[in-house]
Coordinates of C-alpha atoms in Angstrom, one line a residue:
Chain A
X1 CA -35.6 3.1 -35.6
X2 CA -34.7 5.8 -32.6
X3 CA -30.9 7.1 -33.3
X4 CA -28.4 5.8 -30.8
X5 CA -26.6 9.1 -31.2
X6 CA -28.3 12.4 -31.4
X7 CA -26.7 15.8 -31.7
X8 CA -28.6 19.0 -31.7
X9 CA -26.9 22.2 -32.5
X10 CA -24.0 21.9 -30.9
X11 CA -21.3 24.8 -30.7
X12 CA -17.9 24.9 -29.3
X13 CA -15.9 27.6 -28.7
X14 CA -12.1 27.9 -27.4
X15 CA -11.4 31.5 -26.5
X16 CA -11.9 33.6 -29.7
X17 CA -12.1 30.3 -31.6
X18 CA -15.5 28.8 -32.5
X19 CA -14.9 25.6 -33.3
X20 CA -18.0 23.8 -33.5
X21 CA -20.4 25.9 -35.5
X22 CA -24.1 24.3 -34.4
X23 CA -23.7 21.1 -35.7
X24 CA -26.6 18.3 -35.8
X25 CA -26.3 14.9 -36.5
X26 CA -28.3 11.7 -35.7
X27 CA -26.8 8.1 -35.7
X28 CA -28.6 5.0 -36.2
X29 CA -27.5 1.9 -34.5
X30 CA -25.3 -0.4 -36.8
X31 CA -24.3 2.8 -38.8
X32 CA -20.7 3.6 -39.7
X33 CA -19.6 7.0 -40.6
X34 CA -16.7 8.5 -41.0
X35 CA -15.8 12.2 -40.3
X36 CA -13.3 13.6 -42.8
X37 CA -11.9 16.8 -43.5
X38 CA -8.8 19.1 -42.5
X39 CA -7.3 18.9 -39.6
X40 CA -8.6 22.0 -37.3
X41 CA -12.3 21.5 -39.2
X42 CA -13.7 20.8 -35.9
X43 CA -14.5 16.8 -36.2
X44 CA -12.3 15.7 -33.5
X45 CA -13.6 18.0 -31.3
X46 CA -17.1 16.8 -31.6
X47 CA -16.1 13.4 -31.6
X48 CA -14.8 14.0 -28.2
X49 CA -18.1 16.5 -27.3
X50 CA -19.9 13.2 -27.4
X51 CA -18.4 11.5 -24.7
X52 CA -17.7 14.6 -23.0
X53 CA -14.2 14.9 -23.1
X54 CA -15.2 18.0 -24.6
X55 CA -17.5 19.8 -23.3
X56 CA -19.6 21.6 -25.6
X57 CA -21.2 25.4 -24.7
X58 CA -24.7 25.1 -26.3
X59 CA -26.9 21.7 -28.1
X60 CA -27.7 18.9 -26.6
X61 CA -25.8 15.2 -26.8
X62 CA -28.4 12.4 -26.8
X63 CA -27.2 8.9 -26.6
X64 CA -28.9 5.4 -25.9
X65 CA -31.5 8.1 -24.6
X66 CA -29.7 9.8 -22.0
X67 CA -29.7 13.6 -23.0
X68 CA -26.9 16.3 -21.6
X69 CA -27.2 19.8 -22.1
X70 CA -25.3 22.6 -20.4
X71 CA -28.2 24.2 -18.9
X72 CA -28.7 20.9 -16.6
X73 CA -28.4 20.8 -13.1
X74 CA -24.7 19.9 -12.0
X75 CA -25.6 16.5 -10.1
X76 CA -27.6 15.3 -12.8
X77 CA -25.6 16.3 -15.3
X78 CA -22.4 14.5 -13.6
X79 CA -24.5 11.5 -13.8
X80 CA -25.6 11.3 -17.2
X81 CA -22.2 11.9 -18.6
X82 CA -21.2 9.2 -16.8
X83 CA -23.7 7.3 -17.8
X84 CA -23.2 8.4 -21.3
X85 CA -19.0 7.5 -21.1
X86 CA -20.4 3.9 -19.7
X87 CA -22.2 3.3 -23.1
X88 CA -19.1 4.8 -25.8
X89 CA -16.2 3.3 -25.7
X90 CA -12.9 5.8 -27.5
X91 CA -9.9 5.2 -29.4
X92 CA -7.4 7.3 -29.3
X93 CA -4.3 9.0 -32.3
X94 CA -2.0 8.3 -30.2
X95 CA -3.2 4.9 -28.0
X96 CA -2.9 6.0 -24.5
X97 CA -2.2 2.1 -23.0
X98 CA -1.6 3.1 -19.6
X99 CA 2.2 1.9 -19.4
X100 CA 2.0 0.7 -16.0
X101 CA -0.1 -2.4 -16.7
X102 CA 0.4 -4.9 -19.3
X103 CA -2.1 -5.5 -22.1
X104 CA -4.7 -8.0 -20.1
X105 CA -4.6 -5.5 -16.9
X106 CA -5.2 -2.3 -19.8
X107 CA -8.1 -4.1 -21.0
X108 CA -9.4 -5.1 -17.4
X109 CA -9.1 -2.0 -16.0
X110 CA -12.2 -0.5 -16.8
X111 CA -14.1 -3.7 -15.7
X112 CA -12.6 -4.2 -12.6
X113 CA -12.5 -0.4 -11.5
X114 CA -15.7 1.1 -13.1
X115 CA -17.9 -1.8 -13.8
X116 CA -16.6 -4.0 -10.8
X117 CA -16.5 -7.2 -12.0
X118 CA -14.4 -9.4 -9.9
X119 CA -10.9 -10.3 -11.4
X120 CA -11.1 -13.6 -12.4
X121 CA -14.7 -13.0 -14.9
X122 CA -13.0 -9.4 -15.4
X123 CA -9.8 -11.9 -17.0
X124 CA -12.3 -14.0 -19.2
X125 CA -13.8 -11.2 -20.6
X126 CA -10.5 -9.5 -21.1
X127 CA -8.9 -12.8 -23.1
X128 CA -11.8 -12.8 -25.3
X129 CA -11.3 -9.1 -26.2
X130 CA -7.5 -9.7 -26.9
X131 CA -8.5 -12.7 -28.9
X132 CA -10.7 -10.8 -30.9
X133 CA -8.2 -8.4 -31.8
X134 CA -5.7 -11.0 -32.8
X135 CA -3.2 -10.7 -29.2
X136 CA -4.1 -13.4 -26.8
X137 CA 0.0 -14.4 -27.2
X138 CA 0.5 -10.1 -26.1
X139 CA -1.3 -10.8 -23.2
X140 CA 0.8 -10.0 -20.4
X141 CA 3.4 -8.0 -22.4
X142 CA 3.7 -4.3 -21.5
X143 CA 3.0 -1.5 -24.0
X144 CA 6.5 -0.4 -24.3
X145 CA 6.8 -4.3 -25.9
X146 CA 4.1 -3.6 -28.5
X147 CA 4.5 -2.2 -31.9
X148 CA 2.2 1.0 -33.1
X149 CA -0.2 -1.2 -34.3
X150 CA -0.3 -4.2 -31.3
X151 CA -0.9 -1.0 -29.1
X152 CA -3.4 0.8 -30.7
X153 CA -5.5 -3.3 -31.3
X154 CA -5.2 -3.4 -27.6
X155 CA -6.3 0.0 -27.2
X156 CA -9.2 -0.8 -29.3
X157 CA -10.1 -3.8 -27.0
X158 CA -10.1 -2.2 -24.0
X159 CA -12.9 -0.2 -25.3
X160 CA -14.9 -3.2 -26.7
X161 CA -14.5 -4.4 -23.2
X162 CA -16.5 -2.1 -21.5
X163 CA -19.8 -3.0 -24.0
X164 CA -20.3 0.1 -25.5
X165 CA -23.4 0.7 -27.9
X166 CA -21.3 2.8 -29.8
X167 CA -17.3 3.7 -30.6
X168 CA -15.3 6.8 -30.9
X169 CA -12.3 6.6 -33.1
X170 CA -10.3 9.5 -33.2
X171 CA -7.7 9.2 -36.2
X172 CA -6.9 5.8 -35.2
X173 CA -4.3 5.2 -38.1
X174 CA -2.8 8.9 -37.7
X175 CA 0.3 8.1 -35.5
X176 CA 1.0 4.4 -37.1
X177 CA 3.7 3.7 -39.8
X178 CA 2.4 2.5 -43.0
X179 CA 2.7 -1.0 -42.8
X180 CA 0.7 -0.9 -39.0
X181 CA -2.6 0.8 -40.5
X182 CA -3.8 -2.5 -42.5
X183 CA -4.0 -4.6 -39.3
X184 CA -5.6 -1.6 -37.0
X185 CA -8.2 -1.2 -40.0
X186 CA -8.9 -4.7 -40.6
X187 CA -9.9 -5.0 -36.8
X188 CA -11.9 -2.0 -37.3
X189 CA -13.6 -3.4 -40.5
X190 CA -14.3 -6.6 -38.3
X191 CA -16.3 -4.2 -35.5
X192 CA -18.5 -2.7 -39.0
X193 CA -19.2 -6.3 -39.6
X194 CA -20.2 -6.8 -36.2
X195 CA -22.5 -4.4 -36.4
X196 CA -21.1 -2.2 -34.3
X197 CA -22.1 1.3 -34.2
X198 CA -18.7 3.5 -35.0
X199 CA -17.9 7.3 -35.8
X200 CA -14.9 7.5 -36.6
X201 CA -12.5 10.4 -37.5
X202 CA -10.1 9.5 -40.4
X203 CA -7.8 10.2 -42.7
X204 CA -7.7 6.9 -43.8
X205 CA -9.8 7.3 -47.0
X206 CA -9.6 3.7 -48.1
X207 CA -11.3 2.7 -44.8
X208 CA -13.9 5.6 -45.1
X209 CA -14.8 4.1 -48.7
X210 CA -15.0 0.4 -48.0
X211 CA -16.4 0.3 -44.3
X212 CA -18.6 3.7 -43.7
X213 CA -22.4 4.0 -44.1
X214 CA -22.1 7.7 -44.4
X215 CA -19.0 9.9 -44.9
X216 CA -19.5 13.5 -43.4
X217 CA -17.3 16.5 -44.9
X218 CA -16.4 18.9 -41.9
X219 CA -15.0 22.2 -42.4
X220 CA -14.7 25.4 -40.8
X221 CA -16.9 23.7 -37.9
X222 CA -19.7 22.7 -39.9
X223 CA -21.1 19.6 -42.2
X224 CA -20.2 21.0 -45.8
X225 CA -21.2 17.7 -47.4
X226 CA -22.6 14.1 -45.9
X227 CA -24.2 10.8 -47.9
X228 CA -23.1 7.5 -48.6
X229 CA -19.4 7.2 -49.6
X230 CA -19.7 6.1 -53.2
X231 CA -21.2 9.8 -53.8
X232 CA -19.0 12.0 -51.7
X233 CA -15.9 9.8 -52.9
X234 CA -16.9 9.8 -56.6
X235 CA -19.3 13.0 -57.3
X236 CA -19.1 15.5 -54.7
X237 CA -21.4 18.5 -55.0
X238 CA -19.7 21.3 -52.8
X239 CA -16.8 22.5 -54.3
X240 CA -14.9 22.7 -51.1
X241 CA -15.2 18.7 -51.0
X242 CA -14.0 18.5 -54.2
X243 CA -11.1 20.1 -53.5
X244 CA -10.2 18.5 -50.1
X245 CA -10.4 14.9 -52.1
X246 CA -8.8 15.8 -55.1
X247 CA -5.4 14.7 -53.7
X248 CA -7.0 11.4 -52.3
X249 CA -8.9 10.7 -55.3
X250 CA -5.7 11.3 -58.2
X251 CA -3.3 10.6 -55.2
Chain B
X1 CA 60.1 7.1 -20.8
X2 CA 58.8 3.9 -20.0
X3 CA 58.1 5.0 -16.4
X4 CA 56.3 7.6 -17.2
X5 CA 54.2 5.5 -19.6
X6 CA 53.5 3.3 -16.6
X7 CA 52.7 6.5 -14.7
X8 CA 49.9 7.5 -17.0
X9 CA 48.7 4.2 -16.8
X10 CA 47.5 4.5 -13.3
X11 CA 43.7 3.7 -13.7
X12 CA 41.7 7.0 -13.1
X13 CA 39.5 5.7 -9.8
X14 CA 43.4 5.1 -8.5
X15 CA 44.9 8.3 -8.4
X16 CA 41.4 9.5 -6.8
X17 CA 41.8 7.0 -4.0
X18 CA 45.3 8.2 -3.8
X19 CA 43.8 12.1 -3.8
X20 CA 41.6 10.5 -0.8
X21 CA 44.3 9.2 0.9
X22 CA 46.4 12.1 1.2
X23 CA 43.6 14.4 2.4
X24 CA 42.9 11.9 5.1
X25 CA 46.8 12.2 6.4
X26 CA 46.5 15.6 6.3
X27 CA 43.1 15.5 8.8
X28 CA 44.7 13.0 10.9
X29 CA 47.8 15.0 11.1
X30 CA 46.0 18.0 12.1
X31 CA 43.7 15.8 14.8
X32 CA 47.5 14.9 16.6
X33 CA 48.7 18.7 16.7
X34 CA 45.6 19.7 18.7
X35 CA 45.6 16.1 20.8
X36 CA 42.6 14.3 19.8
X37 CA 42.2 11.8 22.7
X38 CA 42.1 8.7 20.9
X39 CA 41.1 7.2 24.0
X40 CA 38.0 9.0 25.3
X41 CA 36.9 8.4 21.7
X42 CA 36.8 4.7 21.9
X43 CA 35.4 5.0 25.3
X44 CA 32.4 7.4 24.5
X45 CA 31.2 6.5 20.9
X46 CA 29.0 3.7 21.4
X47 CA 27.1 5.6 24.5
X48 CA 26.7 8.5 22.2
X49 CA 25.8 6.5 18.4
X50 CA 23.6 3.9 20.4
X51 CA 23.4 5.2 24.1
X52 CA 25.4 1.5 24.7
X53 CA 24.9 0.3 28.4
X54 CA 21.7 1.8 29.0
X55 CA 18.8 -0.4 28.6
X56 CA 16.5 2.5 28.7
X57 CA 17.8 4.0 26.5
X58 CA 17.7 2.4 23.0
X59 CA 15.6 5.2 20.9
X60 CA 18.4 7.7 21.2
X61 CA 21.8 8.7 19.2
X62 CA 21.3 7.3 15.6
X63 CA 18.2 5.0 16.2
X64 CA 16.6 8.2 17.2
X65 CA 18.2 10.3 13.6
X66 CA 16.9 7.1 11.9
X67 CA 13.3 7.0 13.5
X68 CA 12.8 10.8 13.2
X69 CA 14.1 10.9 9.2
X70 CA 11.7 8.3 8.7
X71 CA 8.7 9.8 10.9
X72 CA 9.0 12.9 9.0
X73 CA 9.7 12.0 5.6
X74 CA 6.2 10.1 5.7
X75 CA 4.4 12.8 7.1
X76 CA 6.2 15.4 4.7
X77 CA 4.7 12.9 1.8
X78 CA 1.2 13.4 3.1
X79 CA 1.4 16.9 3.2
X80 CA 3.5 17.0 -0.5
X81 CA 0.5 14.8 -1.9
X82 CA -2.2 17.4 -0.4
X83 CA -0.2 20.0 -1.4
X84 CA 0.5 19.0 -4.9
X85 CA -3.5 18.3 -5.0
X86 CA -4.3 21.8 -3.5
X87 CA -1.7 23.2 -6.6
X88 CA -3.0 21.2 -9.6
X89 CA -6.8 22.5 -7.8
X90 CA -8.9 24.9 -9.6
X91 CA -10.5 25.4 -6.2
X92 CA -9.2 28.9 -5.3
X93 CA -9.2 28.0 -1.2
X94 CA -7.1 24.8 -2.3
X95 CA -5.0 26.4 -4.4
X96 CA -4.4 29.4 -1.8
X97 CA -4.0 27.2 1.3
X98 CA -1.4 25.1 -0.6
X99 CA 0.8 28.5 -2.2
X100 CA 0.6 29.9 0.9
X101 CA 1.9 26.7 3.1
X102 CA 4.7 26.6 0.5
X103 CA 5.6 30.0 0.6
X104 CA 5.5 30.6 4.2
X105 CA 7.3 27.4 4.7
X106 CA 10.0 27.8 2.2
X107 CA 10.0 31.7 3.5
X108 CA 11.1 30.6 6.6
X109 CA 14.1 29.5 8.4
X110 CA 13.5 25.9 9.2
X111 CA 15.4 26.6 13.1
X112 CA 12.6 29.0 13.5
X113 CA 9.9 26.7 12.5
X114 CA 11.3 24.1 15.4
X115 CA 11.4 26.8 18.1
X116 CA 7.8 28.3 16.9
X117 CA 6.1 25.1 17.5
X118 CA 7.7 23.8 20.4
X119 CA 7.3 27.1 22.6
X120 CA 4.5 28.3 20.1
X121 CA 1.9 25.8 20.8
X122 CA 1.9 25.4 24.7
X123 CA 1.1 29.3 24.6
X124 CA -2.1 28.8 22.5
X125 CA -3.0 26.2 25.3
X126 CA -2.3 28.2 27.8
X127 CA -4.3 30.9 26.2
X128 CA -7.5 28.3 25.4
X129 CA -7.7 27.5 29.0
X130 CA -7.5 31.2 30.0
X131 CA -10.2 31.8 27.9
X132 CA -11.9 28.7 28.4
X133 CA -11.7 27.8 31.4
X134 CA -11.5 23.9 32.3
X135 CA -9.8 23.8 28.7
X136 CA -7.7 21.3 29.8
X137 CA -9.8 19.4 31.7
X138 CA -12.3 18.8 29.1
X139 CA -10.2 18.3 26.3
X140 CA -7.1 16.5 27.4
X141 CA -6.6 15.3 23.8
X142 CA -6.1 18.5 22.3
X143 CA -4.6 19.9 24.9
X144 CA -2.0 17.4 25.0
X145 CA -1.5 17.7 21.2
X146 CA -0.8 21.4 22.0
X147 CA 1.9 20.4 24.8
X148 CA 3.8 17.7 22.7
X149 CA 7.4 16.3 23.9
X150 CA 10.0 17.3 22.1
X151 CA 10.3 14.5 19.7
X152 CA 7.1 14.8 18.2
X153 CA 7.5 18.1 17.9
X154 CA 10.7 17.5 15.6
X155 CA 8.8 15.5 13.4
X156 CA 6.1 17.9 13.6
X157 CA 8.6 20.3 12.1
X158 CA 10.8 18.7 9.9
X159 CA 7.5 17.1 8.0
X160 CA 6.2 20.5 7.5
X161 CA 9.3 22.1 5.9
X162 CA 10.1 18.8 4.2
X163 CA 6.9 18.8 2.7
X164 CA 6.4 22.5 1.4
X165 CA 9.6 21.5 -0.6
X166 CA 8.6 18.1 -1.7
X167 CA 5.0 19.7 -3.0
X168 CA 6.8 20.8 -5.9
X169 CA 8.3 17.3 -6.8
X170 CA 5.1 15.6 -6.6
X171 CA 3.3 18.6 -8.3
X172 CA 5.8 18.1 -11.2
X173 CA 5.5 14.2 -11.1
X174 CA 1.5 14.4 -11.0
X175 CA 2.3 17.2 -14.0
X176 CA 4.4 14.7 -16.1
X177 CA 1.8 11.8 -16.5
X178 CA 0.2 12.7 -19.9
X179 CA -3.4 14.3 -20.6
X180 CA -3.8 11.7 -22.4
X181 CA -3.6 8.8 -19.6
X182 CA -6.5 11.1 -18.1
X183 CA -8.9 11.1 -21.0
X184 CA -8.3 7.4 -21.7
X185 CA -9.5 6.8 -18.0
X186 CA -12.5 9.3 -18.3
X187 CA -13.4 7.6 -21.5
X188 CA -13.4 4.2 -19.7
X189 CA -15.4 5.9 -17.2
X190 CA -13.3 6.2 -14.0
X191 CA -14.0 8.7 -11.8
X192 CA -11.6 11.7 -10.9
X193 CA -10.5 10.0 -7.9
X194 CA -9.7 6.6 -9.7
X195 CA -8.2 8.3 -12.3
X196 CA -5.7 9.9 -9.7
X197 CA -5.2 6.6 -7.7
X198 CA -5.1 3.9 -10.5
X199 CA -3.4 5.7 -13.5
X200 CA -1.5 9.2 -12.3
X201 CA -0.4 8.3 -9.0
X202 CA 1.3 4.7 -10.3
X203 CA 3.1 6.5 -13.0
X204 CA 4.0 9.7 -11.1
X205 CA 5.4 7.9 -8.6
X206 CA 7.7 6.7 -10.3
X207 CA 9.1 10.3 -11.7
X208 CA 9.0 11.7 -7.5
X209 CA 10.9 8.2 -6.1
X210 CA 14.4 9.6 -7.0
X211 CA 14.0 12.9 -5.3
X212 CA 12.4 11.5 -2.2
X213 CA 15.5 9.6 -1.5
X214 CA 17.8 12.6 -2.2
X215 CA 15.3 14.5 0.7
X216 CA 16.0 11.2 3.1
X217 CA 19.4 11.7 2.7
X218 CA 19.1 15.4 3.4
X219 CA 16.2 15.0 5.9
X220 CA 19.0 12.6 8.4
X221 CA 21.1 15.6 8.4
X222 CA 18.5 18.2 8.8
X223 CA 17.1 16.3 11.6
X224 CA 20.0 17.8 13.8
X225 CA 18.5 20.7 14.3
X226 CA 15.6 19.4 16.5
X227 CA 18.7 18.7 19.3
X228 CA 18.1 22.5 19.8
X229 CA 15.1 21.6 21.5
X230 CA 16.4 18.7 23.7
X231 CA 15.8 15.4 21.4
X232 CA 18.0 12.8 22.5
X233 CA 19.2 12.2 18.9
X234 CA 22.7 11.8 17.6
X235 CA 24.3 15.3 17.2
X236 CA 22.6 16.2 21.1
X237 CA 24.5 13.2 22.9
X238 CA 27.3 14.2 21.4
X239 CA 27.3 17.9 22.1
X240 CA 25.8 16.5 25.6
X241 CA 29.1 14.2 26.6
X242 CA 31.1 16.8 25.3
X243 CA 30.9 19.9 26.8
X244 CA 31.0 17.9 30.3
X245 CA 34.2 16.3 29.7
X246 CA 35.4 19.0 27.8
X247 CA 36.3 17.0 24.6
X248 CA 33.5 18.5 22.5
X249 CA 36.1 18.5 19.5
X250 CA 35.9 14.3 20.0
X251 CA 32.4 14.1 20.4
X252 CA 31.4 16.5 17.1
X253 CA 33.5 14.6 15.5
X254 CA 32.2 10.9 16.1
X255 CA 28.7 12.7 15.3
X256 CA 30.0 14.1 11.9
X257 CA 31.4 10.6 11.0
X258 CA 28.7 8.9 12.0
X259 CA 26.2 11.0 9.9
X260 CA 28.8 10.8 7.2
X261 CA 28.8 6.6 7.4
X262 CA 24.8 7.2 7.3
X263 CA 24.6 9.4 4.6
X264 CA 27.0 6.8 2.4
X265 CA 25.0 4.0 3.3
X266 CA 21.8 5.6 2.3
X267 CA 23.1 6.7 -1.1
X268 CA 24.2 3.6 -1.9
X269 CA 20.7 2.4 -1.3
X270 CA 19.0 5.1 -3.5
X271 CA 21.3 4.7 -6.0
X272 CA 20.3 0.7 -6.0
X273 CA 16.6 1.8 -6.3
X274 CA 17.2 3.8 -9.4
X275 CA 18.8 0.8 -11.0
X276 CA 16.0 -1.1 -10.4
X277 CA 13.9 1.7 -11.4
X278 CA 15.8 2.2 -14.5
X279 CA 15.5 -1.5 -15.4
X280 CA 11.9 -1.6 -14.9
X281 CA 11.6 1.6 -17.1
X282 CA 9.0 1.2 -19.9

């Protein structure tokens, strides 16, 4: 099968700071995996290269076929972000609910403004969504109302919303108190079963273990170490991995 | 000892309406030794406030203050929300046409700014129909947008300074709405203009509300000054009755109270909107 996601030597730099070292990485559809390693390693930046929140300075981003590279023509490549943001759908650390709306009009929002749908289907689909994640009865709270966990399960529908072929999680447990992250992960566990495609950047090792396909070691802005969780979690080759899961694994 | 226990139990808000009190004696005392008339007074103020028993005449005195604070606080929020734009812009000429308005504007006395455009801009006409000639003629809309009456031209001027200042307020209200409201939308896959109008704008406007009502308040004051070039507002009535009849000391002060009365109404208005601001807060 084609990947969904494709990345081709991808490199990053902020000022004097290479962050993204030419990475590659290809994504099947209905494949989790989870990018761990230190925080400044580089995987939340190109979790965020690949819907262009970042934008990277060399490589190509390929997904559902739609290929950006720097070198493109302005116009087009305007367009095929967008068309690229129209097929992921992101989760963020820290939520970003837009406070001004409640949690149907959050999870709307993108329908009615970037997919125009008009309002009432736009509500249907929205109720599903919440349902899904387990707050039809949050519907029209606000997120100030919601607890860490409530937020980031609306957050989560609001991308879902949109019908993405694939989802970005970027530390979606990171800013949640310790008896939040079981409910955010078993909606995210849910999405695996789904069959969703999902990269997702975590910390959450339990999560990485139980729900990824592949777990990719990032340091220094390169893969150190990538295969199927019950290797990297129990036998990890590069010594660097050992050392980064030591705490995790006798923790 | 007792008394003076009772003494100290004088609620606080009290002794301050006592303070008030006191200093209004002294005012009215001073208004007799220089022979306030009392009279002329009660005859004059409601010409002057409302232009009272002249049916033409019902956009002048305080309607007039009222109409022209409002005129120009709405166009000064136009050119705040451009200017803001123009500072948050990466585009240099944006970015360079907005510092410089708010420089120049801020740079500049705001008496000055009146009298530039009301005897500035007939010149350039007058100079467009000397160099073209038939100006006039062929273009009677611009032309007459260079020869405005005084009133517009007020507004004219009191948007323009009001809104170099106010840029700042909205460029700091735009400024306080997270990065991450913005990526959230671009992730969804708003544009940059949705993004603006659907998720910063809402929430900024919130953060520039309170300030815009302080600028009102300032704004009926400031709005004085365009009597300088002959609007009919309050402060020019006044001046207007007074110097004929040689009470200008009555007149000023029905003016000052009536701007006074204005300015207490107003903040009591704001101050409702930032309760229900406050409650609404999330």
């Amino acid at each position: 099968m084609d990947p969904i996601v494709r990345l081709t030597d991808l490199h990053k730099r902020f000022d004097a700071l290479h962050v993204l070292k030419g990475v590659s990485l290809a994504v099947q559809p209905r494949e989790v995996i989870c990018l761990i390693g230190r925080s400044g390693s580089g995987k939340s930046t190109l979790l965020r290269s690949i819907n262009f929140l970042e934008e990277p300075d060399a490589g190509a981003v390929e997904v559902d076929g739609i290929v950006v590279t720097p070198e493109l023509d302005a116009r087009v490549r305007r367009q095929r972000i967008r068309d690229i943001r129209l097929r992921t759908g992101m989760v963020f650390q820290d939520f970003n609910l837009f406070p001004h709306k409640s949690a149907i009009d959050n999870v709307i929002e993108g329908l009615l403004v970037v997919r125009r749908i008009p309002r009432p289907r736009a509500v249907q689909i929205g109720e599903s969504f919440l349902r899904k994640v387990g707050l039809i009865d949050k519907r029209d709270e606000y997120p100030s109302r919601l607890s860490g966990g409530q937020k980031q399960r609306v957050a989560i529908a609001r991308a879902l919303a949109m019908e993405p072929k694939v989802m970005l999680f970027d530390e979606p447990t990171s800013a949640l108190d310790p008896e939040l992250i079981g409910e955010v992960v078993r909606v995210m566990e849910d999405l695996a079963n789904d069959g969703m495609t999902m990269l997702v950047v975590t910390h959450e090792m339990s999560f990485a273990r139980d729900a990824a396909d592949r777990v990719i070691f990032m340091e220094d802005g390169v893969f150190v170490e990538e295969g199927p969780p019950e290797e990297i979690f129990t036998t990890p080759r590069d010594p660097r991995t050992q050392q980064f899961l030591q705490r995790y694994i006798r923790g | 000892m007792p008394q003076s226990r009772a003494r100290a139990g004088i609620p606080f808000r009290y002794r301050i309406a006592l303070v008030w009190a006191a200093i209004f004696a002294c005012i009215i005392a001073f208004l007799s030794l220089i022979r306030l008339d009392l009279g002329f007074i009660g005859e004059w103020w409601a010409f002057i406030v409302y232009g009272a028993g002249n049916p033409d005449a019902w956009t002048v005195g305080i309607v007039a203050t009222l109409y022209i604070s409002l005129a120009s606080i709405l166009l000064a929020i136009l050119l705040a929300f451009l200017g803001a734009l123009g500072r948050l812009s990466k585009n240099p000429l944006a970015y360079g046409l907005a510092t410089f308005y708010v420089s120049l504007v801020r740079g500049t006395p705001l008496l000055i700014q009146i009298f530039i455009l009301f005897f500035g801009l007939p010149q350039i006409n007058q100079q467009l129909n000397r160099l073209f000639p038939g100006f006039e003629q062929q273009f009677p809309f611009i032309s007459s947008l260079l020869v405005l009456p005084a009133l517009p031209t007020g507004i004219l001027a009191l948007g323009i300074n009001y809104g170099a200042y106010m840029t700042e307020v909205f460029r700091a209200g735009i400024q306080s709405v997270g990065r991450g409201q913005v990526e959230a939308a671009t992730a969804l896959g708003m544009t940059p203009g949705q993004t603006m109008w659907r998720i910063v704008l809402p929430q900024a406007v919130r953060v520039v509300i309170p300030p815009i009502g302080n600028d009102f308040i300032a704004m009926t004051k400031d709005s004085a000054l365009v009597s300088v070039i002959g609007v009919q507002e309050l402060l020019w009535r006044s001046q207007k009755v007074g110097v004929q009849n040689f009470r200008s000391m009555e007149t000023l002060l029905i003016a000052a109270a009536f701007y006074w009365i204005m300015t207490i109404v107003l903040q009591t208005v704001q101050s409702q909107i930032e309760k229900r601001l406050a409650r609404s807060d999330r």
